[in-house]
mmCIF file with all atom_site columns, C-alpha atoms in Angstrom:
data_model
loop_
_atom_site.group_PDB
_atom_site.id
_atom_site.type_symbol
_atom_site.label_atom_id
_atom_site.label_alt_id
_atom_site.label_comp_id
_atom_site.label_asym_id
_atom_site.label_entity_id
_atom_site.label_seq_id
_atom_site.pdbx_PDB_ins_code
_atom_site.Cartn_x
_atom_site.Cartn_y
_atom_site.Cartn_z
_atom_site.occupancy
_atom_site.B_iso_or_equiv
_atom_site.pdbx_formal_charge
_atom_site.auth_seq_id
_atom_site.auth_comp_id
_atom_site.auth_asym_id
_atom_site.auth_atom_id
_atom_site.pdbx_PDB_model_num
ATOM 1   C CA . MET K 1 1   ? -5.701  -18.414 -19.159 1.00 73.00 ? 133 MET K CA 1
ATOM 2   C CA . ASP K 1 2   ? -9.067  -16.958 -20.035 1.00 84.00 ? 134 ASP K CA 1
ATOM 3   C CA . THR K 1 3   ? -9.253  -13.352 -21.163 1.00 86.00 ? 135 THR K CA 1
ATOM 4   C CA . PRO K 1 4   ? -11.243 -11.347 -18.602 1.00 86.00 ? 136 PRO K CA 1
ATOM 5   C CA . ASP K 1 5   ? -14.290 -9.357  -19.635 1.00 89.00 ? 137 ASP K CA 1
ATOM 6   C CA . PRO K 1 6   ? -13.578 -5.726  -20.513 1.00 86.00 ? 138 PRO K CA 1
ATOM 7   C CA . LEU K 1 7   ? -13.508 -3.391  -17.535 1.00 88.00 ? 139 LEU K CA 1
ATOM 8   C CA . THR K 1 8   ? -16.619 -1.236  -17.330 1.00 90.00 ? 140 THR K CA 1
ATOM 9   C CA . ASP K 1 9   ? -16.550 2.425   -16.309 1.00 91.00 ? 141 ASP K CA 1
ATOM 10  C CA . GLU K 1 10  ? -18.526 1.466   -13.206 1.00 95.00 ? 142 GLU K CA 1
ATOM 11  C CA . GLU K 1 11  ? -15.967 -1.181  -12.220 1.00 94.00 ? 143 GLU K CA 1
ATOM 12  C CA . LEU K 1 12  ? -13.107 1.248   -12.813 1.00 94.00 ? 144 LEU K CA 1
ATOM 13  C CA . SER K 1 13  ? -14.856 3.811   -10.606 1.00 95.00 ? 145 SER K CA 1
ATOM 14  C CA . GLU K 1 14  ? -15.335 1.210   -7.854  1.00 96.00 ? 146 GLU K CA 1
ATOM 15  C CA . ILE K 1 15  ? -11.620 0.333   -7.920  1.00 95.00 ? 147 ILE K CA 1
ATOM 16  C CA . GLU K 1 16  ? -10.720 4.028   -7.868  1.00 95.00 ? 148 GLU K CA 1
ATOM 17  C CA . GLU K 1 17  ? -13.025 4.660   -4.888  1.00 96.00 ? 149 GLU K CA 1
ATOM 18  C CA . LEU K 1 18  ? -11.388 1.803   -2.972  1.00 95.00 ? 150 LEU K CA 1
ATOM 19  C CA . ALA K 1 19  ? -7.935  3.240   -3.645  1.00 94.00 ? 151 ALA K CA 1
ATOM 20  C CA . LEU K 1 20  ? -8.972  6.769   -2.662  1.00 93.00 ? 152 LEU K CA 1
ATOM 21  C CA . ALA K 1 21  ? -10.615 5.561   0.556   1.00 95.00 ? 153 ALA K CA 1
ATOM 22  C CA . ALA K 1 22  ? -7.514  3.711   1.785   1.00 95.00 ? 154 ALA K CA 1
ATOM 23  C CA . THR K 1 23  ? -4.952  5.234   4.148   1.00 95.00 ? 155 THR K CA 1
ATOM 24  C CA . PRO K 1 24  ? -2.763  7.664   2.184   1.00 94.00 ? 156 PRO K CA 1
ATOM 25  C CA . GLY K 1 25  ? 0.598   6.367   0.989   1.00 92.00 ? 157 GLY K CA 1
ATOM 26  C CA . PRO K 1 26  ? 3.278   5.652   0.389   1.00 94.00 ? 158 PRO K CA 1
ATOM 27  C CA . TRP K 1 27  ? 3.260   2.383   2.279   1.00 96.00 ? 159 TRP K CA 1
ATOM 28  C CA . HIS K 1 28  ? 6.361   0.446   3.279   1.00 95.00 ? 160 HIS K CA 1
ATOM 29  C CA . VAL K 1 29  ? 7.216   -3.080  4.402   1.00 94.00 ? 161 VAL K CA 1
ATOM 30  C CA . ARG K 1 30  ? 8.536   -3.288  7.944   1.00 90.00 ? 162 ARG K CA 1
ATOM 31  C CA . GLN K 1 31  ? 10.211  -6.199  9.662   1.00 86.00 ? 163 GLN K CA 1
ATOM 32  C CA . LEU K 1 32  ? 9.768   -6.118  13.434  1.00 83.00 ? 164 LEU K CA 1
ATOM 33  C CA . ASP K 1 33  ? 10.782  -8.771  15.921  1.00 78.00 ? 165 ASP K CA 1
ATOM 34  C CA . ASP K 1 34  ? 10.333  -8.896  19.667  1.00 72.00 ? 166 ASP K CA 1
ATOM 35  C CA . ASP K 1 35  ? 8.878   -11.044 22.433  1.00 71.00 ? 167 ASP K CA 1
ATOM 36  C CA . PHE K 1 36  ? 5.365   -9.743  21.731  1.00 68.00 ? 168 PHE K CA 1
ATOM 37  C CA . ALA K 1 37  ? 5.229   -10.184 17.952  1.00 68.00 ? 169 ALA K CA 1
ATOM 38  C CA . MET K 1 38  ? 7.966   -12.502 16.772  1.00 75.00 ? 170 MET K CA 1
ATOM 39  C CA . SER K 1 39  ? 8.843   -12.070 13.091  1.00 80.00 ? 171 SER K CA 1
ATOM 40  C CA . LEU K 1 40  ? 6.239   -9.414  12.393  1.00 83.00 ? 172 LEU K CA 1
ATOM 41  C CA . VAL K 1 41  ? 6.051   -8.580  8.675   1.00 89.00 ? 173 VAL K CA 1
ATOM 42  C CA . ALA K 1 42  ? 3.898   -5.479  8.397   1.00 89.00 ? 174 ALA K CA 1
ATOM 43  C CA . ILE K 1 43  ? 2.815   -2.756  6.017   1.00 93.00 ? 175 ILE K CA 1
ATOM 44  C CA . SER K 1 44  ? 3.348   0.684   7.474   1.00 92.00 ? 176 SER K CA 1
ATOM 45  C CA . THR K 1 45  ? 3.017   4.350   6.578   1.00 93.00 ? 177 THR K CA 1
ATOM 46  C CA . VAL K 1 46  ? 6.628   4.875   7.668   1.00 89.00 ? 178 VAL K CA 1
ATOM 47  C CA . PRO K 1 47  ? 9.736   3.188   6.233   1.00 90.00 ? 179 PRO K CA 1
ATOM 48  C CA . ASP K 1 48  ? 11.560  0.356   7.947   1.00 85.00 ? 180 ASP K CA 1
ATOM 49  C CA . THR K 1 49  ? 14.502  1.810   9.841   1.00 78.00 ? 181 THR K CA 1
ATOM 50  C CA . GLY K 1 50  ? 16.239  -1.540  10.166  1.00 74.00 ? 182 GLY K CA 1
ATOM 51  C CA . ALA K 1 51  ? 16.346  -0.974  13.912  1.00 66.00 ? 183 ALA K CA 1
ATOM 52  C CA . ASP K 1 52  ? 13.798  -3.736  14.700  1.00 59.00 ? 184 ASP K CA 1
ATOM 53  C CA . LYS K 1 53  ? 12.021  -1.401  17.105  1.00 60.00 ? 185 LYS K CA 1
ATOM 54  C CA . ARG K 1 54  ? 10.429  -3.317  19.898  1.00 61.00 ? 186 ARG K CA 1
ATOM 55  C CA . TRP K 1 55  ? 6.939   -3.006  21.293  1.00 58.00 ? 187 TRP K CA 1
ATOM 56  C CA . PRO K 1 56  ? 5.851   -0.570  22.686  1.00 62.00 ? 188 PRO K CA 1
ATOM 57  C CA . ASP K 1 57  ? 8.481   1.710   21.080  1.00 66.00 ? 189 ASP K CA 1
ATOM 58  C CA . PHE K 1 58  ? 7.058   1.506   17.567  1.00 68.00 ? 190 PHE K CA 1
ATOM 59  C CA . ASP K 1 59  ? 3.864   3.416   16.834  1.00 75.00 ? 191 ASP K CA 1
ATOM 60  C CA . HIS K 1 60  ? 1.170   0.821   16.116  1.00 78.00 ? 192 HIS K CA 1
ATOM 61  C CA . ARG K 1 61  ? -1.003  3.562   14.574  1.00 84.00 ? 193 ARG K CA 1
ATOM 62  C CA . LYS K 1 62  ? 1.423   3.597   11.623  1.00 86.00 ? 194 LYS K CA 1
ATOM 63  C CA . MET K 1 63  ? 0.689   -0.065  10.811  1.00 87.00 ? 195 MET K CA 1
ATOM 64  C CA . VAL K 1 64  ? -1.747  -0.697  7.963   1.00 92.00 ? 196 VAL K CA 1
ATOM 65  C CA . ALA K 1 65  ? -1.624  -4.509  7.791   1.00 90.00 ? 197 ALA K CA 1
ATOM 66  C CA . ALA K 1 66  ? 0.456   -7.545  8.707   1.00 88.00 ? 198 ALA K CA 1
ATOM 67  C CA . THR K 1 67  ? 1.270   -10.618 6.667   1.00 89.00 ? 199 THR K CA 1
ATOM 68  C CA . LEU K 1 68  ? 3.033   -12.533 9.425   1.00 85.00 ? 200 LEU K CA 1
ATOM 69  C CA . VAL K 1 69  ? 2.891   -12.575 13.213  1.00 81.00 ? 201 VAL K CA 1
ATOM 70  C CA . GLN K 1 70  ? 4.631   -15.780 14.265  1.00 77.00 ? 202 GLN K CA 1
ATOM 71  C CA . GLN K 1 71  ? 4.413   -15.597 18.019  1.00 72.00 ? 203 GLN K CA 1
ATOM 72  C CA . PRO K 1 72  ? 1.716   -15.726 19.031  1.00 70.00 ? 204 PRO K CA 1
ATOM 73  C CA . ARG K 1 73  ? 0.750   -17.511 15.793  1.00 70.00 ? 205 ARG K CA 1
ATOM 74  C CA . TYR K 1 74  ? -1.823  -14.957 14.732  1.00 74.00 ? 206 TYR K CA 1
ATOM 75  C CA . VAL K 1 75  ? -1.205  -13.945 11.117  1.00 81.00 ? 207 VAL K CA 1
ATOM 76  C CA . ASP K 1 76  ? 0.253   -16.503 8.744   1.00 78.00 ? 208 ASP K CA 1
ATOM 77  C CA . VAL K 1 77  ? -0.249  -17.963 5.283   1.00 81.00 ? 209 VAL K CA 1
ATOM 78  C CA . ALA K 1 78  ? 0.312   -21.585 4.273   1.00 83.00 ? 210 ALA K CA 1
ATOM 79  C CA . ASP K 1 79  ? 2.535   -20.844 1.254   1.00 89.00 ? 211 ASP K CA 1
ATOM 80  C CA . GLU K 1 80  ? 4.938   -18.774 3.401   1.00 86.00 ? 212 GLU K CA 1
ATOM 81  C CA . ARG K 1 81  ? 4.927   -15.809 1.022   1.00 89.00 ? 213 ARG K CA 1
ATOM 82  C CA . TRP K 1 82  ? 4.809   -13.249 3.831   1.00 89.00 ? 214 TRP K CA 1
ATOM 83  C CA . ASP K 1 83  ? 7.403   -10.913 2.345   1.00 90.00 ? 215 ASP K CA 1
ATOM 84  C CA . GLU K 1 84  ? 5.994   -11.208 -1.182  1.00 94.00 ? 216 GLU K CA 1
ATOM 85  C CA . ASN K 1 85  ? 2.462   -10.482 0.050   1.00 92.00 ? 217 ASN K CA 1
ATOM 86  C CA . ALA K 1 86  ? 3.687   -7.535  2.108   1.00 93.00 ? 218 ALA K CA 1
ATOM 87  C CA . ASN K 1 87  ? 5.531   -6.105  -0.906  1.00 95.00 ? 219 ASN K CA 1
ATOM 88  C CA . PHE K 1 88  ? 2.432   -6.518  -3.084  1.00 95.00 ? 220 PHE K CA 1
ATOM 89  C CA . ILE K 1 89  ? 0.151   -4.803  -0.552  1.00 95.00 ? 221 ILE K CA 1
ATOM 90  C CA . ALA K 1 90  ? 2.589   -1.962  0.129   1.00 96.00 ? 222 ALA K CA 1
ATOM 91  C CA . ASN K 1 91  ? 3.188   -1.303  -3.565  1.00 95.00 ? 223 ASN K CA 1
ATOM 92  C CA . ALA K 1 92  ? -0.499  -1.553  -4.473  1.00 95.00 ? 224 ALA K CA 1
ATOM 93  C CA . ARG K 1 93  ? -1.095  1.668   -2.510  1.00 93.00 ? 225 ARG K CA 1
ATOM 94  C CA . GLN K 1 94  ? 0.983   3.700   -4.958  1.00 91.00 ? 226 GLN K CA 1
ATOM 95  C CA . ASP K 1 95  ? 0.656   1.432   -8.018  1.00 94.00 ? 227 ASP K CA 1
ATOM 96  C CA . VAL K 1 96  ? -3.130  0.995   -8.340  1.00 94.00 ? 228 VAL K CA 1
ATOM 97  C CA . PRO K 1 97  ? -3.953  4.689   -8.947  1.00 93.00 ? 229 PRO K CA 1
ATOM 98  C CA . ARG K 1 98  ? -1.495  4.853   -11.869 1.00 93.00 ? 230 ARG K CA 1
ATOM 99  C CA . PRO K 1 99  ? -3.177  2.340   -14.210 1.00 94.00 ? 231 PRO K CA 1
ATOM 100 C CA . ILE K 1 100 ? -6.571  3.797   -13.285 1.00 94.00 ? 232 ILE K CA 1
ATOM 101 C CA . ALA K 1 101 ? -5.374  7.228   -14.431 1.00 94.00 ? 233 ALA K CA 1
ATOM 102 C CA . GLU K 1 102 ? -3.846  5.707   -17.579 1.00 95.00 ? 234 GLU K CA 1
ATOM 103 C CA . ILE K 1 103 ? -7.038  3.836   -18.462 1.00 93.00 ? 235 ILE K CA 1
ATOM 104 C CA . ARG K 1 104 ? -9.049  7.020   -18.000 1.00 92.00 ? 236 ARG K CA 1
ATOM 105 C CA . ARG K 1 105 ? -6.554  8.940   -20.184 1.00 93.00 ? 237 ARG K CA 1
ATOM 106 C CA . LEU K 1 106 ? -6.723  6.322   -22.936 1.00 92.00 ? 238 LEU K CA 1
ATOM 107 C CA . LEU K 1 107 ? -10.517 6.211   -22.850 1.00 89.00 ? 239 LEU K CA 1
ATOM 108 C CA . GLU K 1 108 ? -10.686 9.992   -23.062 1.00 90.00 ? 240 GLU K CA 1
ATOM 109 C CA . ALA K 1 109 ? -8.254  10.023  -25.999 1.00 91.00 ? 241 ALA K CA 1
ATOM 110 C CA . LYS K 1 110 ? -10.301 7.328   -27.719 1.00 86.00 ? 242 LYS K CA 1
ATOM 111 C CA . ASP K 1 111 ? -13.503 9.341   -27.230 1.00 86.00 ? 243 ASP K CA 1
ATOM 112 C CA . GLN K 1 112 ? -11.856 12.484  -28.665 1.00 89.00 ? 244 GLN K CA 1
ATOM 113 C CA . LYS K 1 113 ? -10.423 10.708  -31.710 1.00 78.00 ? 245 LYS K CA 1
ATOM 114 C CA . PRO K 1 114 ? -12.373 11.624  -34.860 1.00 76.00 ? 246 PRO K CA 1
ATOM 115 C CA . LYS K 1 115 ? -14.408 8.752   -36.268 1.00 71.00 ? 247 LYS K CA 1
ATOM 116 C CA . GLU K 1 116 ? -13.310 7.484   -39.665 1.00 69.00 ? 248 GLU K CA 1
ATOM 117 C CA . GLY K 1 117 ? -15.785 6.873   -42.406 1.00 60.00 ? 249 GLY K CA 1
#
């Protein structure tokens, strides 16, 4: 695997802006299943209750994304990693800001460190 180029301050700022612009978190994976959206794997701003709420009883305005809608076949991925993709997306909402803050902290500490020589 090739080592990526170092992250520039501009690139870090762009990533941070994307994270800040997204719907506030935390995000959660929800599994919903009914006659309108069979096997719906979604990312939501509210936790999965395990109740498999049926349409129209769940609030669609709480859905951020979907990684699988089987019927009608609308959202799908060939490698069938619906749950894994949903977990990645949901966790990215709270995980991405953390390394950004850590990188900024480390860069600031590096800049404040006295130069030897």
